[in-house]
């Protein structure tokens, strides 16, 4: 497709979404902290629009120690209860406690010798799965890989990691590239 005809994915409307689309969404990451943060934030988004979480992300980072699992694991119930009064967060008890639960699950995996990034990337064979979607109608909400990831993470003690959340996580962290083929961010156009 000629460069002049390329357009960002249709969901990337507005400055916040467009910037996220152009600089983060679908960019592969193997960074433990970024992967953990995004998995937790995808869980916070459950039932809401991603823009809600995206606009609160910096505040989440401040409240949850930049998503360093060791620090989150040490957070007390009293600290999390206090966060439930913070309008800068999504004030859902299960979701906020879930971040600590996920930190504990990640640390337990690591104590067993599991590399978190390798575990996650293992569901796609260690490399980005590049899809070639012609339109948003071709997009799916979950895949066999996302279902397998969800099952493994739940077994390990993670929460808010259903197959749809896992697939959104996979898309956002570059395990899957679901930019439309008409998008300048699709690998065939870069």
mmCIF file of C-alpha atoms in Angstrom:
data_model
loop_
_atom_site.group_PDB
_atom_site.id
_atom_site.type_symbol
_atom_site.label_atom_id
_atom_site.label_comp_id
_atom_site.label_asym_id
_atom_site.label_seq_id
_atom_site.Cartn_x
_atom_site.Cartn_y
_atom_site.Cartn_z
ATOM 1 C CA UNK A 1 0.000 0.000 0.000
ATOM 2 C CA UNK A 2 1.425 3.456 -0.838
ATOM 3 C CA UNK A 3 2.600 5.387 2.226
ATOM 4 C CA UNK A 4 0.218 8.227 1.378
ATOM 5 C CA UNK A 5 -2.763 5.880 1.895
ATOM 6 C CA UNK A 6 -1.709 4.564 5.300
ATOM 7 C CA UNK A 7 -3.859 5.555 8.286
ATOM 8 C CA UNK A 8 -3.580 4.720 12.001
ATOM 9 C CA UNK A 9 -5.847 1.971 13.288
ATOM 10 C CA UNK A 10 -9.405 3.357 13.567
ATOM 11 C CA UNK A 11 -9.515 3.044 17.367
ATOM 12 C CA UNK A 12 -6.604 5.505 17.733
ATOM 13 C CA UNK A 13 -8.778 8.626 17.914
ATOM 14 C CA UNK A 14 -7.759 11.625 19.994
ATOM 15 C CA UNK A 15 -4.314 12.718 21.109
ATOM 16 C CA UNK A 16 -3.951 10.289 24.052
ATOM 17 C CA UNK A 17 -4.984 7.237 22.057
ATOM 18 C CA UNK A 18 -2.995 8.233 18.972
ATOM 19 C CA UNK A 19 0.199 8.781 20.958
ATOM 20 C CA UNK A 20 -0.283 5.428 22.730
ATOM 21 C CA UNK A 21 -0.993 3.718 19.399
ATOM 22 C CA UNK A 22 2.031 5.226 17.673
ATOM 23 C CA UNK A 23 4.584 4.782 20.454
ATOM 24 C CA UNK A 24 3.557 1.823 22.623
ATOM 25 C CA UNK A 25 0.797 -0.444 21.377
ATOM 26 C CA UNK A 26 2.259 -3.484 19.703
ATOM 27 C CA UNK A 27 5.878 -2.568 20.467
ATOM 28 C CA UNK A 28 7.584 -5.717 21.809
ATOM 29 C CA UNK A 29 8.792 -5.561 25.392
ATOM 30 C CA UNK A 30 10.670 -8.133 27.434
ATOM 31 C CA UNK A 31 11.065 -5.821 30.417
ATOM 32 C CA UNK A 32 9.801 -7.518 33.588
ATOM 33 C CA UNK A 33 8.470 -4.317 35.182
ATOM 34 C CA UNK A 34 6.733 -3.066 32.012
ATOM 35 C CA UNK A 35 5.156 -6.470 31.439
ATOM 36 C CA UNK A 36 3.972 -6.698 35.038
ATOM 37 C CA UNK A 37 2.636 -3.140 35.010
ATOM 38 C CA UNK A 38 0.711 -3.687 31.800
ATOM 39 C CA UNK A 39 -0.755 -6.984 32.950
ATOM 40 C CA UNK A 40 -2.010 -5.273 36.112
ATOM 41 C CA UNK A 41 -3.347 -2.249 34.236
ATOM 42 C CA UNK A 42 -5.167 -4.431 31.718
ATOM 43 C CA UNK A 43 -6.892 -6.010 34.724
ATOM 44 C CA UNK A 44 -7.823 -2.575 36.045
ATOM 45 C CA UNK A 45 -9.448 -1.845 32.695
ATOM 46 C CA UNK A 46 -11.862 -4.805 32.912
ATOM 47 C CA UNK A 47 -15.337 -3.441 32.231
ATOM 48 C CA UNK A 48 -14.047 0.051 31.373
ATOM 49 C CA UNK A 49 -12.485 1.754 28.384
ATOM 50 C CA UNK A 50 -8.701 1.654 28.070
ATOM 51 C CA UNK A 51 -8.542 5.450 27.882
ATOM 52 C CA UNK A 52 -9.782 5.586 31.491
ATOM 53 C CA UNK A 53 -6.795 3.554 32.655
ATOM 54 C CA UNK A 54 -4.364 5.232 30.298
ATOM 55 C CA UNK A 55 -5.200 8.637 31.768
ATOM 56 C CA UNK A 56 -4.728 7.270 35.312
ATOM 57 C CA UNK A 57 -1.552 5.314 34.559
ATOM 58 C CA UNK A 58 0.916 7.819 36.032
ATOM 59 C CA UNK A 59 -1.071 7.938 39.247
ATOM 60 C CA UNK A 60 -1.127 4.136 39.414
ATOM 61 C CA UNK A 61 2.639 4.162 39.005
ATOM 62 C CA UNK A 62 3.006 6.612 41.893
ATOM 63 C CA UNK A 63 0.639 4.692 44.166
ATOM 64 C CA UNK A 64 2.028 1.256 43.312
ATOM 65 C CA UNK A 65 5.761 1.928 43.565
ATOM 66 C CA UNK A 66 6.368 2.142 39.791
ATOM 67 C CA UNK A 67 5.071 -1.452 39.626
ATOM 68 C CA UNK A 68 8.132 -2.943 41.283
ATOM 69 C CA UNK A 69 6.672 -6.283 42.467
ATOM 70 C CA UNK A 70 8.894 -6.537 45.551
ATOM 71 C CA UNK A 71 7.599 -3.187 46.832
ATOM 72 C CA UNK A 72 3.964 -3.917 45.991
ATOM 73 C CA UNK A 73 4.158 -7.286 47.748
ATOM 74 C CA UNK A 74 5.048 -5.454 50.974
ATOM 75 C CA UNK A 75 2.034 -3.140 50.817
ATOM 76 C CA UNK A 76 -0.245 -3.555 53.820
ATOM 77 C CA UNK A 77 -4.003 -3.949 53.770
ATOM 78 C CA UNK A 78 -4.191 -0.510 55.394
ATOM 79 C CA UNK A 79 -2.242 1.040 52.507
ATOM 80 C CA UNK A 80 -4.522 -0.555 49.944
ATOM 81 C CA UNK A 81 -7.622 0.444 51.916
ATOM 82 C CA UNK A 82 -6.372 4.036 51.829
ATOM 83 C CA UNK A 83 -5.975 3.782 48.046
ATOM 84 C CA UNK A 84 -9.653 2.834 47.815
ATOM 85 C CA UNK A 85 -10.434 6.452 48.720
ATOM 86 C CA UNK A 86 -8.197 7.860 45.959
ATOM 87 C CA UNK A 87 -10.221 9.268 43.056
ATOM 88 C CA UNK A 88 -7.117 9.044 40.854
ATOM 89 C CA UNK A 89 -7.503 5.259 40.818
ATOM 90 C CA UNK A 90 -10.298 2.905 39.854
ATOM 91 C CA UNK A 91 -11.708 2.348 43.310
ATOM 92 C CA UNK A 92 -12.554 -1.311 43.041
ATOM 93 C CA UNK A 93 -11.448 -3.359 46.051
ATOM 94 C CA UNK A 94 -10.817 -6.586 44.124
ATOM 95 C CA UNK A 95 -8.866 -4.799 41.406
ATOM 96 C CA UNK A 96 -6.609 -2.857 43.785
ATOM 97 C CA UNK A 97 -5.933 -5.854 46.018
ATOM 98 C CA UNK A 98 -5.403 -7.819 42.812
ATOM 99 C CA UNK A 99 -2.288 -5.795 42.014
ATOM 100 C CA UNK A 100 -0.699 -6.994 45.260
ATOM 101 C CA UNK A 101 -1.915 -10.540 44.632
ATOM 102 C CA UNK A 102 -0.294 -10.444 41.193
ATOM 103 C CA UNK A 103 2.978 -9.151 42.648
ATOM 104 C CA UNK A 104 3.022 -12.031 45.122
ATOM 105 C CA UNK A 105 2.265 -14.516 42.335
ATOM 106 C CA UNK A 106 5.069 -13.121 40.161
ATOM 107 C CA UNK A 107 7.561 -13.329 43.030
ATOM 108 C CA UNK A 108 6.471 -16.903 43.796
ATOM 109 C CA UNK A 109 7.105 -17.858 40.163
ATOM 110 C CA UNK A 110 10.540 -16.276 40.280
ATOM 111 C CA UNK A 111 11.351 -18.124 43.501
ATOM 112 C CA UNK A 112 10.659 -21.307 41.522
ATOM 113 C CA UNK A 113 13.187 -20.184 38.907
ATOM 114 C CA UNK A 114 10.641 -18.987 36.345
ATOM 115 C CA UNK A 115 11.607 -15.934 34.279
ATOM 116 C CA UNK A 116 8.399 -13.878 33.992
ATOM 117 C CA UNK A 117 9.186 -12.420 30.558
ATOM 118 C CA UNK A 118 10.204 -15.820 29.173
ATOM 119 C CA UNK A 119 7.015 -17.364 30.551
ATOM 120 C CA UNK A 120 4.819 -14.770 28.843
ATOM 121 C CA UNK A 121 6.719 -14.784 25.544
ATOM 122 C CA UNK A 122 6.647 -18.581 25.556
ATOM 123 C CA UNK A 123 2.966 -18.469 24.645
ATOM 124 C CA UNK A 124 3.917 -17.019 21.247
ATOM 125 C CA UNK A 125 7.057 -19.079 20.726
ATOM 126 C CA UNK A 126 9.338 -16.235 21.809
ATOM 127 C CA UNK A 127 8.579 -13.940 18.881
ATOM 128 C CA UNK A 128 5.846 -11.535 17.867
ATOM 129 C CA UNK A 129 2.889 -13.098 16.092
ATOM 130 C CA UNK A 130 2.148 -10.738 13.203
ATOM 131 C CA UNK A 131 -1.453 -10.733 12.046
ATOM 132 C CA UNK A 132 -2.607 -9.148 8.829
ATOM 133 C CA UNK A 133 -5.993 -7.680 9.613
ATOM 134 C CA UNK A 134 -7.714 -5.792 6.816
ATOM 135 C CA UNK A 135 -10.299 -4.200 9.121
ATOM 136 C CA UNK A 136 -11.385 -4.116 12.745
ATOM 137 C CA UNK A 137 -14.038 -6.676 11.780
ATOM 138 C CA UNK A 138 -11.193 -9.186 11.426
ATOM 139 C CA UNK A 139 -10.012 -8.625 15.013
ATOM 140 C CA UNK A 140 -10.685 -11.207 17.722
ATOM 141 C CA UNK A 141 -11.084 -10.801 21.483
ATOM 142 C CA UNK A 142 -9.090 -13.895 22.431
ATOM 143 C CA UNK A 143 -7.032 -16.691 20.940
ATOM 144 C CA UNK A 144 -5.843 -20.149 21.933
ATOM 145 C CA UNK A 145 -2.551 -18.561 23.059
ATOM 146 C CA UNK A 146 -4.408 -16.051 25.248
ATOM 147 C CA UNK A 147 -6.512 -18.825 26.750
ATOM 148 C CA UNK A 148 -3.365 -20.818 27.528
ATOM 149 C CA UNK A 149 -1.719 -17.754 29.095
ATOM 150 C CA UNK A 150 -4.826 -17.058 31.168
ATOM 151 C CA UNK A 151 -4.970 -20.631 32.442
ATOM 152 C CA UNK A 152 -1.274 -20.650 33.374
ATOM 153 C CA UNK A 153 -1.408 -17.278 35.121
ATOM 154 C CA UNK A 154 -4.529 -18.211 37.087
ATOM 155 C CA UNK A 155 -2.880 -21.475 38.143
ATOM 156 C CA UNK A 156 0.126 -19.443 39.326
ATOM 157 C CA UNK A 157 -2.152 -17.258 41.495
ATOM 158 C CA UNK A 158 -2.705 -14.195 39.305
ATOM 159 C CA UNK A 159 -6.073 -12.484 39.155
ATOM 160 C CA UNK A 160 -7.881 -10.397 36.503
ATOM 161 C CA UNK A 161 -6.150 -12.415 33.803
ATOM 162 C CA UNK A 162 -9.012 -13.854 31.777
ATOM 163 C CA UNK A 163 -8.436 -14.713 28.107
ATOM 164 C CA UNK A 164 -9.719 -11.350 26.813
ATOM 165 C CA UNK A 165 -7.489 -9.435 29.227
ATOM 166 C CA UNK A 166 -4.541 -11.643 28.287
ATOM 167 C CA UNK A 167 -5.115 -11.040 24.589
ATOM 168 C CA UNK A 168 -5.326 -7.266 25.082
ATOM 169 C CA UNK A 169 -2.083 -7.541 27.069
ATOM 170 C CA UNK A 170 -0.469 -9.569 24.273
ATOM 171 C CA UNK A 171 -1.480 -6.953 21.704
ATOM 172 C CA UNK A 172 -0.297 -4.037 23.786
ATOM 173 C CA UNK A 173 3.094 -5.516 24.698
ATOM 174 C CA UNK A 174 3.931 -6.669 21.194
ATOM 175 C CA UNK A 175 3.516 -10.407 21.701
ATOM 176 C CA UNK A 176 0.918 -10.031 18.959
ATOM 177 C CA UNK A 177 0.888 -7.316 16.324
ATOM 178 C CA UNK A 178 -2.700 -6.481 15.438
ATOM 179 C CA UNK A 179 -2.147 -3.155 13.700
ATOM 180 C CA UNK A 180 -4.244 -3.160 10.556
ATOM 181 C CA UNK A 181 -2.347 -3.727 7.312
ATOM 182 C CA UNK A 182 -3.356 -0.175 6.320
ATOM 183 C CA UNK A 183 -1.650 1.262 9.438
ATOM 184 C CA UNK A 184 1.825 2.794 9.277
ATOM 185 C CA UNK A 185 2.701 0.864 12.474
ATOM 186 C CA UNK A 186 2.139 -2.549 10.888
ATOM 187 C CA UNK A 187 5.532 -4.257 10.388
ATOM 188 C CA UNK A 188 4.922 -4.650 6.667
ATOM 189 C CA UNK A 189 4.812 -0.835 6.399
ATOM 190 C CA UNK A 190 7.779 0.066 8.591
#
